[in-house]
Coordinates of C-alpha atoms and ligand atoms in Angstrom, one line a residue:
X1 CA 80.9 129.4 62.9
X2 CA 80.4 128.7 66.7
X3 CA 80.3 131.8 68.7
X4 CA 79.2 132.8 72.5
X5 CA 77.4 135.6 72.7
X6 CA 77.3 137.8 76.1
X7 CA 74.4 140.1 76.9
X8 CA 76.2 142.3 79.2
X9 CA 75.0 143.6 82.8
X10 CA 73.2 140.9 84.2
X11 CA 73.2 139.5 87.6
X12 CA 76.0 137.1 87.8
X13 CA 75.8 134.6 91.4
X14 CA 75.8 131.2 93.1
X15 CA 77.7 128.0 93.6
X16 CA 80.0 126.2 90.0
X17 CA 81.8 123.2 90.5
X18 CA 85.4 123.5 88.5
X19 CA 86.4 120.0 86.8
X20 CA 89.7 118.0 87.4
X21 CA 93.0 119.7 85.8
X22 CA 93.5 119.7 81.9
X23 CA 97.4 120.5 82.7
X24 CA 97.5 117.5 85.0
X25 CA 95.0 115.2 83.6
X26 CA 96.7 115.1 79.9
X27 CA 100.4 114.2 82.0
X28 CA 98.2 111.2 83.7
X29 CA 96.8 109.7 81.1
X30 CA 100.3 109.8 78.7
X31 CA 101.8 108.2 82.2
X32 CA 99.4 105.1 82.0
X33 CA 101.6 104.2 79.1
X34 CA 104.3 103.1 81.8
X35 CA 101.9 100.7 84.2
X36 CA 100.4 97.6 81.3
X37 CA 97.1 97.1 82.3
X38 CA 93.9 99.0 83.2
X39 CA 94.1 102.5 84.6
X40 CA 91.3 104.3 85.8
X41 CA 91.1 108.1 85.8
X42 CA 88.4 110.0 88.0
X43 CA 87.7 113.8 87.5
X44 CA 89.0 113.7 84.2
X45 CA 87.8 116.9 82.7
X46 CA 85.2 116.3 79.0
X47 CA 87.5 118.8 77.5
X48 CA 88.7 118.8 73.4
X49 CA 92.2 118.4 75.0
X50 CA 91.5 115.6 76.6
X51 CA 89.9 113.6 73.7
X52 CA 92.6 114.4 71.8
X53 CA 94.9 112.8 74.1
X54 CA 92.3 109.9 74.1
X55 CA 93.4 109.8 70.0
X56 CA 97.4 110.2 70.9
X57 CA 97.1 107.0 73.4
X58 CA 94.8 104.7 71.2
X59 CA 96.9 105.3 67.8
X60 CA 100.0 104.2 70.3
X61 CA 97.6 101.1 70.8
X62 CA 96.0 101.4 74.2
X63 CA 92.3 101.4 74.8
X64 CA 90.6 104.1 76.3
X65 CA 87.3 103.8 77.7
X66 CA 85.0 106.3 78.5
X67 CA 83.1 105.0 81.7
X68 CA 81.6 108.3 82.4
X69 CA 82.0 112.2 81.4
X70 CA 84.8 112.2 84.0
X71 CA 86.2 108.8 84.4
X72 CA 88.3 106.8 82.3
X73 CA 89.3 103.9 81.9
X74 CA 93.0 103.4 79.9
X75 CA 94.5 99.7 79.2
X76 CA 97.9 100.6 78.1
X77 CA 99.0 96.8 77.9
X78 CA 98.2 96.5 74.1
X79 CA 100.7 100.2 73.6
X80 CA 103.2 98.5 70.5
X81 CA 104.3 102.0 69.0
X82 CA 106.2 104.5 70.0
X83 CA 105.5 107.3 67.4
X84 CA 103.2 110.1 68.3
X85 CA 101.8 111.7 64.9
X86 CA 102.5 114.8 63.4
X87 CA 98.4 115.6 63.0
X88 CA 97.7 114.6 66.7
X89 CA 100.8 116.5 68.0
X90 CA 100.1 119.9 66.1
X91 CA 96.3 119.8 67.9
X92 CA 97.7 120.3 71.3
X93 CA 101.5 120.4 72.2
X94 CA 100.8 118.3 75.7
X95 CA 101.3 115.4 72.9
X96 CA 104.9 115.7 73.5
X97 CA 104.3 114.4 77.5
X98 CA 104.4 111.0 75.9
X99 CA 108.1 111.3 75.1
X100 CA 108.9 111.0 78.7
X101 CA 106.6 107.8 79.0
X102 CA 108.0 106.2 75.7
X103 CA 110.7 106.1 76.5
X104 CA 110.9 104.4 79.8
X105 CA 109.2 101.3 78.4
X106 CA 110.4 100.8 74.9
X107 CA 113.6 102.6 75.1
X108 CA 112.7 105.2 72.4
X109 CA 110.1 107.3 71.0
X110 CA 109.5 109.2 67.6
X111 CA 107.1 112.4 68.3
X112 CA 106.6 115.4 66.0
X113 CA 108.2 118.5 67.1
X114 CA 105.4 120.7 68.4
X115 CA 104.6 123.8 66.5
X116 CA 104.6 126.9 67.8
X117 CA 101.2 128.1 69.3
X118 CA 100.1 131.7 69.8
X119 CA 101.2 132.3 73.2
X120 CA 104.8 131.8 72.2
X121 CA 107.3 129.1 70.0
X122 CA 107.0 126.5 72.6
X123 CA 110.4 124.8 72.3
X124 CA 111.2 121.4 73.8
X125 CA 115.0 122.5 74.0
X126 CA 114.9 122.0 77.7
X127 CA 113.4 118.3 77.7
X128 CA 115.6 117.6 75.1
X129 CA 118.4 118.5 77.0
X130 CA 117.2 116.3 80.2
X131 CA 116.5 113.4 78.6
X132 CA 120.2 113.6 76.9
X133 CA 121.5 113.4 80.4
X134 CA 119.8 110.6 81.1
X135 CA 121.1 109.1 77.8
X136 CA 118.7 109.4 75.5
X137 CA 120.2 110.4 71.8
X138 CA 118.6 112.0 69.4
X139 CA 117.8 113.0 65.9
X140 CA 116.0 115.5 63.7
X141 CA 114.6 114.6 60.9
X142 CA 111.4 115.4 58.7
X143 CA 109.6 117.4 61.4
X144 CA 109.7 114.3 63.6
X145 CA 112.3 113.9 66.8
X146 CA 113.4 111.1 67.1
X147 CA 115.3 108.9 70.4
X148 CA 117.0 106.1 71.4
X149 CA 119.3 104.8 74.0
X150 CA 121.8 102.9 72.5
X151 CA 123.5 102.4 76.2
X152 CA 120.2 102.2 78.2
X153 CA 118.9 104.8 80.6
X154 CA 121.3 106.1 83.3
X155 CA 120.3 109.1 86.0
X156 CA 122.0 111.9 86.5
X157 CA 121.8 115.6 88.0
X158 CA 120.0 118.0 85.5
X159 CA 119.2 121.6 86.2
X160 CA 116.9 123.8 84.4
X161 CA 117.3 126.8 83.1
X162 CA 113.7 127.9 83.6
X163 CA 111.2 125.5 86.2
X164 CA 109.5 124.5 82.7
X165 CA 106.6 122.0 84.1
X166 CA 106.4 120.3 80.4
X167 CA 110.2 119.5 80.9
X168 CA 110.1 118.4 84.9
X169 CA 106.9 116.5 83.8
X170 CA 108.8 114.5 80.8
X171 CA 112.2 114.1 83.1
X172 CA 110.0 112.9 85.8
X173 CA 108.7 109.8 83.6
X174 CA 111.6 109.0 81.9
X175 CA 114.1 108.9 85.0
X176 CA 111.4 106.5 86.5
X177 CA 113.4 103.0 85.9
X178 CA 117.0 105.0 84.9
X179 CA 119.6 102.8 87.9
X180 CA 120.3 105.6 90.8
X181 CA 119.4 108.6 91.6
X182 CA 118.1 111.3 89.2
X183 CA 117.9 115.0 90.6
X184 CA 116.2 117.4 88.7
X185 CA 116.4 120.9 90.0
X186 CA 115.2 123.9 89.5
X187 CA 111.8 122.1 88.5
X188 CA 108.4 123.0 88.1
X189 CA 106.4 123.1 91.3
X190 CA 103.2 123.4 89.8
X191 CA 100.2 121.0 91.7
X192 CA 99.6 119.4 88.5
X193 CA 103.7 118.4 88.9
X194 CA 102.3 116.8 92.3
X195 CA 99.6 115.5 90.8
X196 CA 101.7 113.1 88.5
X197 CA 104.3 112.3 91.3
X198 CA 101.6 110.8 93.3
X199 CA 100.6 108.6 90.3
X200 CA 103.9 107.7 89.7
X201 CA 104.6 106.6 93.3
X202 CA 100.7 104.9 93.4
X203 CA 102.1 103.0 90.8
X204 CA 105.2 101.8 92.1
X205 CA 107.4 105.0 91.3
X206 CA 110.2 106.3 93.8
X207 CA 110.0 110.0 93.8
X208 CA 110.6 112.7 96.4
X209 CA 110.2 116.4 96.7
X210 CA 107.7 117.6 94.1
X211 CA 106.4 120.5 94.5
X212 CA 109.8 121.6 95.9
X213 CA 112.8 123.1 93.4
X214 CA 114.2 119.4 93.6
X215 CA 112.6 117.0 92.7
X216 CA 114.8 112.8 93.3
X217 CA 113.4 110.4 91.4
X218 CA 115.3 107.0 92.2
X219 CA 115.2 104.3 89.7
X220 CA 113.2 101.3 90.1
X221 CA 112.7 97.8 88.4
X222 CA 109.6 98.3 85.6
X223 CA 107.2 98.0 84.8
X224 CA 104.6 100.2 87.0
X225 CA 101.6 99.1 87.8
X226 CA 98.3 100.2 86.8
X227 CA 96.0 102.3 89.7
X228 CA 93.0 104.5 89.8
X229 CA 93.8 108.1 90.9
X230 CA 91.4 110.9 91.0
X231 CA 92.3 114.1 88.8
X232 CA 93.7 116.9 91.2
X233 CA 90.5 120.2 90.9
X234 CA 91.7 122.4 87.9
X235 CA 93.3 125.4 89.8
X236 CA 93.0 127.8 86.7
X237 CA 89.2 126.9 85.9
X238 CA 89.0 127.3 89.6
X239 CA 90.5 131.0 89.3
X240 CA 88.6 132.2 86.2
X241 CA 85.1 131.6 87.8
X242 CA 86.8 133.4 90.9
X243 CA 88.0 136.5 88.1
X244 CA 84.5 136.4 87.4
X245 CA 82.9 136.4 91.0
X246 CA 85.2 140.0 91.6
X247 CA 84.5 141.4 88.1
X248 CA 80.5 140.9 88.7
X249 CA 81.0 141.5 92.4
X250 CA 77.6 139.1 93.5
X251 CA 79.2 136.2 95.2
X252 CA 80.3 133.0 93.4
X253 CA 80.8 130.1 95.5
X254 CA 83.7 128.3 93.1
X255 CA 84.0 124.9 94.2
X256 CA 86.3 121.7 93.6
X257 CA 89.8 122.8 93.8
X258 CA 92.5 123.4 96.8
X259 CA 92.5 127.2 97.3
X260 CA 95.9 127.2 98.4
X261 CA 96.9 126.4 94.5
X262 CA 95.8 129.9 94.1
X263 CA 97.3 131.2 96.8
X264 CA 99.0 134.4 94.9
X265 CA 96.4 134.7 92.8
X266 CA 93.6 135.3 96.0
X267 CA 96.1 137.8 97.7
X268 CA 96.2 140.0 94.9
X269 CA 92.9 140.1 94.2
X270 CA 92.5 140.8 98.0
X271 CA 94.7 144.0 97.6
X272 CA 92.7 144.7 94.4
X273 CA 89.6 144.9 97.0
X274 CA 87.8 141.8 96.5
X275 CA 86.2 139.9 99.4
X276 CA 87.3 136.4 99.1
X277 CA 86.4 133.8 101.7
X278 CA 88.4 130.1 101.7
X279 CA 86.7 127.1 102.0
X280 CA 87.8 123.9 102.5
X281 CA 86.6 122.7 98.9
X282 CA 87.2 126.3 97.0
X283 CA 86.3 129.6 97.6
X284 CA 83.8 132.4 97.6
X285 CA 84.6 135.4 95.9
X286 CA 82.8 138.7 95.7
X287 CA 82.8 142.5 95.8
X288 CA 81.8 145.5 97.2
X289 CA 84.0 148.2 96.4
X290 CA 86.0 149.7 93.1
X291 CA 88.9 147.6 92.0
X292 CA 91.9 149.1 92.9
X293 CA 95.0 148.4 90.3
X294 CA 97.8 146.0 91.4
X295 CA 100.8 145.5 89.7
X296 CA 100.7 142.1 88.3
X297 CA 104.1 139.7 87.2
X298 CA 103.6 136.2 86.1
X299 CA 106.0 133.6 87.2
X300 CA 106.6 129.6 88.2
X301 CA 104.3 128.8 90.7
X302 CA 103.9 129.7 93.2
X303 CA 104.2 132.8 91.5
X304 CA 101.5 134.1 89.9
X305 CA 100.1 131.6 87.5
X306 CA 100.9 133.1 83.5
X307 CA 97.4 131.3 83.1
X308 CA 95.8 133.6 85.4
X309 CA 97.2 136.9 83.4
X310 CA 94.3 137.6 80.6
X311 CA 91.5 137.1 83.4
X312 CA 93.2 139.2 85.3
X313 CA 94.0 142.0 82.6
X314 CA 90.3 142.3 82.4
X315 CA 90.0 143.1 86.1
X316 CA 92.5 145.5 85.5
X317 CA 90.8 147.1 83.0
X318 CA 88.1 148.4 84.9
X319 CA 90.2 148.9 88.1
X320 CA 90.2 152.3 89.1
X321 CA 94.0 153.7 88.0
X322 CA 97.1 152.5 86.5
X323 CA 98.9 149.3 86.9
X324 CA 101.3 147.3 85.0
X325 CA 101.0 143.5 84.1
X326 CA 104.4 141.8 83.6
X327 CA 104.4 138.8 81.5
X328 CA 107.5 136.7 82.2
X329 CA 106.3 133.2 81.2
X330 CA 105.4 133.5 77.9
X331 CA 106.9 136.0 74.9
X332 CA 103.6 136.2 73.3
X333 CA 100.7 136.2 75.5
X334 CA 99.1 139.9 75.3
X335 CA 96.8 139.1 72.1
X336 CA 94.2 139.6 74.1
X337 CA 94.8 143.6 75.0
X338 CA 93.7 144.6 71.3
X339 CA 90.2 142.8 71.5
X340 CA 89.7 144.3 75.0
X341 CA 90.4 147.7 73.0
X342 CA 88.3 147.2 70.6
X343 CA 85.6 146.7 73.9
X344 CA 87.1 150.5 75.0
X345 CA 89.7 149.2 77.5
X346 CA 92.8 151.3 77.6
X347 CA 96.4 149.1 77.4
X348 CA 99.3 149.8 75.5
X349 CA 102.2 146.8 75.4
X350 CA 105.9 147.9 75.7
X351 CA 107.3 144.4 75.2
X352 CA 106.5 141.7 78.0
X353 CA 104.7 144.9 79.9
X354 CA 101.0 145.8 79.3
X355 CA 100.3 149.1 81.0
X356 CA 96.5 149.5 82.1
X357 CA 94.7 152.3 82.5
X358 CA 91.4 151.9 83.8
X359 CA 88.3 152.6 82.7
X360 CA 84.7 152.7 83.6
X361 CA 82.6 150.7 81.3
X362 CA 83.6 148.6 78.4
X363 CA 81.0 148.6 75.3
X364 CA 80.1 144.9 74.1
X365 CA 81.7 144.2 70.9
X366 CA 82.1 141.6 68.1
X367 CA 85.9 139.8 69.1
X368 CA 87.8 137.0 68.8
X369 CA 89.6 134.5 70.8
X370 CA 93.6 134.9 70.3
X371 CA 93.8 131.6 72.7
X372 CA 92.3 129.6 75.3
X373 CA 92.6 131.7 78.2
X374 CA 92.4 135.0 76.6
X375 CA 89.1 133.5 75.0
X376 CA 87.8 132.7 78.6
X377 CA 88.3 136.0 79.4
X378 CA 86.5 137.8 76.8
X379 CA 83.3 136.3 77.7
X380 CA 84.7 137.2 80.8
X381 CA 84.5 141.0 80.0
X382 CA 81.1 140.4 77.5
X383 CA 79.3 139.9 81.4
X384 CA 79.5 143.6 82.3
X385 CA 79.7 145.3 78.8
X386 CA 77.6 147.4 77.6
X387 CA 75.4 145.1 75.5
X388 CA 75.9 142.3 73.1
X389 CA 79.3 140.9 72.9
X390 CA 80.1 138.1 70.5
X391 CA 83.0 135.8 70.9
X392 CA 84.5 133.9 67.8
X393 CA 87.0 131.4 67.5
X394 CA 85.6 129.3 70.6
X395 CA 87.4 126.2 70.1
X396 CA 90.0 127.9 72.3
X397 CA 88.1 128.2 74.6
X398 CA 86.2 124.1 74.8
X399 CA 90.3 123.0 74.8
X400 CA 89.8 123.8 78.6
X401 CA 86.4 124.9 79.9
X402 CA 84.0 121.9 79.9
X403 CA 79.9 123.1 79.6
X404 CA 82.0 127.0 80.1
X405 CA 78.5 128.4 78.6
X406 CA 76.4 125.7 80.4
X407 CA 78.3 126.8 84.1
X408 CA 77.7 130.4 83.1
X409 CA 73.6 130.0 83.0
X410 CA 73.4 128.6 85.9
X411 CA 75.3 131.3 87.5
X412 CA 72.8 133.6 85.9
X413 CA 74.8 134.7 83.0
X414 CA 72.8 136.0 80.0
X415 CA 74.6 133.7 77.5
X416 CA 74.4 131.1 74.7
X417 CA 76.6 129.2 72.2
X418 CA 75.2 130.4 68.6
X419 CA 76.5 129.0 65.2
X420 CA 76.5 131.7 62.7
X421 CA 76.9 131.5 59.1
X422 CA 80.4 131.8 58.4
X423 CA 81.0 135.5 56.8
X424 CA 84.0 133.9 55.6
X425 CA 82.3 131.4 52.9
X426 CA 81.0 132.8 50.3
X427 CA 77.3 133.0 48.8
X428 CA 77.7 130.8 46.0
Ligands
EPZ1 C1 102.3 124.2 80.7 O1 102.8 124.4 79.5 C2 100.8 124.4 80.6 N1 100.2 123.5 79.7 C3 100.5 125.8 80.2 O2 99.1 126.0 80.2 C4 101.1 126.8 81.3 O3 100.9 128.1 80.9 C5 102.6 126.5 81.4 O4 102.8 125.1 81.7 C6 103.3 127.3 82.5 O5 102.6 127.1 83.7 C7 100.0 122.2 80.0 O6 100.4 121.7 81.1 C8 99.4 121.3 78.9 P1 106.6 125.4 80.2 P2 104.4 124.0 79.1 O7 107.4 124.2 79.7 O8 104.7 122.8 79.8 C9 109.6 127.8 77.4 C10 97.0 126.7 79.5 O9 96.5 127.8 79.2 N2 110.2 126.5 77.2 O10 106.6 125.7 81.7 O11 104.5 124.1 77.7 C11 108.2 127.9 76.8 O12 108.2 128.2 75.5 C12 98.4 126.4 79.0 O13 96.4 125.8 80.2 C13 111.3 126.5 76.4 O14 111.8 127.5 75.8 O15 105.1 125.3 79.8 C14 107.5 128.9 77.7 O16 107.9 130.2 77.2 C15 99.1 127.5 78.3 N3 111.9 125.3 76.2 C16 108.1 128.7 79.0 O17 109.4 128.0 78.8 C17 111.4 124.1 76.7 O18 112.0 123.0 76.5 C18 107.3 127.9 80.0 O19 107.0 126.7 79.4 C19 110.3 124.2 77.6 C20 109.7 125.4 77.8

């Protein structure tokens, strides 16, 4: 069993570069699907995720090759399936950003439904219910959706009813060769929503206004053509090595991202009392004071960033008073609040509310991952515990932290990746 184990209280400072986006990177590569040919991907992040998307595109009958730890190139031109399976798809539920991309170039597309995770049930209602305007049909059957267009694409004016980025991202591809106009609004302004309409257009796509509410994407004669596009800096890596800079207070120099994609995210940790200095390429974050409680709710960017909310919990729970986290995003994202416990923290959940009550020290402690980010930020809180804290269940945590261990040592961190006998097995 692979853990990371923490030895609290040690000096943690200096300069980590954060890799390309996993929540932009995984929409890129499913969108080389729509340009035949050779793509090449820079900045791409050597994250699980990503190799598993690396399985999802080659059993669709591309070839990926890996050139270096961050580049990749994809030749899409051999792609002569449309069905994503169920084994790939219930690994990591980005699978379903192929839907989108299937569909504009064979017309139709078979992917598992997604499971549920354990942040929440995940649906696809919303995409599903986009990609009928445009005129896709579809059925249900054995675990598997399936679509077609009968008729052909058409565009069409679809609203939301929640700025999902999974759904603008899948909308996005599909409505790229649909005759017209296609308006999506109410859509996900994420950076990583930027990130893929600056592919699209690189590749011969017409659309306008992402990172806005509405987002026009007018229909063009296929197929795209093939680029090479660097991976936009990974905003939330970005802002857990800056959580990390304000809970150990030495400064850490986080570099490789657009600060202003974490623009929320810096202002409250200003009013929680952290020093943090902008830089053109990042940020440098540190401390000098207490951390003084702010309330917290996540939202759609540029609200603040749902990915952002178990890093910040552990802030929280050594801030000096009460505050209240709201999580709006996701109906299951608190599993982290009961292993922070078990560390001494003080939170109670009352539904999508975690109320904080800080504390002064949290005591190192055996605990578990509940997901990736919540993972993160228990070795997070292992740094200033009071001795050994052992984190299990770390394949949450490699989904989206490449060399997370590896960044940490060189930023002084008393840590290392063990694999322990697995109590579970037993002695025979
Ligand atoms: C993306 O997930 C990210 N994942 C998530 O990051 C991120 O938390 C989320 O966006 C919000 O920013 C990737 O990009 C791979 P949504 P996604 O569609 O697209 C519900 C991480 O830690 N919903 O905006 O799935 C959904 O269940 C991960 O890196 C529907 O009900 O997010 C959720 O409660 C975690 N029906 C909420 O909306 C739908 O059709 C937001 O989902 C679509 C979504």
């Amino acid at each position: 069993m692979d853990v990371i184990r923490i030895e609290g209280g040690h000096r943690v400072t200096g300069e980590v570069r954060v890799e390309g986006a996993k929540n932009s990177a995984l929409k890129l590569m499913a969108a080389t699907i729509m340009a035949p040919g050779v793509s090449r991907l820079t900045n791409v992040p050597n994250i699980s995720d990503v190799h598993v998307m690396g399985k999802v595109l080659k059993r669709l009958g591309a070839t990926v090759t890996v050139v270096d730890e961050h580049t990749l190139d994809i030749d899409t031109s051999g792609v002569n399936s449309w069905r994503t399976p169920y084994e790939l798809v219930v690994q990591m539920r980005a699978s379903t950003a192929v839907l989108g991309p299937l569909i504009s170039r064979f017309g139709q597309a078979v992917v598992a439904m997604p499971g549920g995770c354990n942040i929440g049930a995940r649906n696809i209602d919303m995409h599903i219910f986009g990609l009928e305007a445009l005129g896709v049909q579809f059925d249900f059957a054995h675990g598997y959706i399936n679509g077609t267009t009968p008729d052909g694409l058409h565009s069409n004016f679809i609203t939301l009813e929640f700025a999902s980025v999974g759904a603008t991202e899948n909308l996005m591809m599909a409505s790229v060769y649909a005759p017209g106009t296609t308006v999506i609004d109410n859509a996900a302004r994420e950076p990583e929503i930027v990130d893929l309409a600056n592919l699209l257009n690189e590749m011969g796509a017409k659309v306008r206004g992402a990172g806005s509410p509405l987002i026009e994407i007018e229909g063009v004669r296929g197929p795209l053509h093939p680029v090479t596009h660097a991976v936009v800096g990974d905003r939330i890596e970005a802002g857990t090595f800056a959580a990390i800079g304000a809970l150990t207070s030495d400064p850490v120099y986080v570099r490789g991202f657009d600060p202003a994609h974490l623009g929320l995210v810096l202002k409250k940790y200003q009013q929680m009392g952290i020093t943090v200095e902008k830089k053109p390429d990042g940020c440098v974050v540190s401390r000098e004071r207490p951390l003084t409680p702010v309330d917290i709710q996540t939202l759609p960017y540029p609200g603040f960033p749902t990915d952002m909310q178990a890093q910040t919990m552990v802030l929280a729970a050594l801030g000096d008073g009460d505050c209240i986290i709201t999580e709006n995003v996701f109906e299951n994202r608190f599993m982290l609040a009961a292993e922070l416990c078990r560390m001494g923290a003080d939170i109670r959940i009352e539904g999508h509310h975690a109320l904080v009550h800080g504390v002064k020290r949290l005591s190192g402690a055996e605990v578990a991952s509940p997901d990736l980010r919540g993972g993160a930020a228990l070795v997070m809180a292992g740094l200033v515990a009071d001795g050994y804290t052992t984190v299990s269940q770390i394949h949450h945590i490699m989904r989206g932290y490449e060399h997370f261990t590896d960044k940490l040592q060189a930023l002084g961190a008393h840590v290392e990746l063990l694999s322990l006998p697995d109590p579970t097995e037993d002695d025979a």
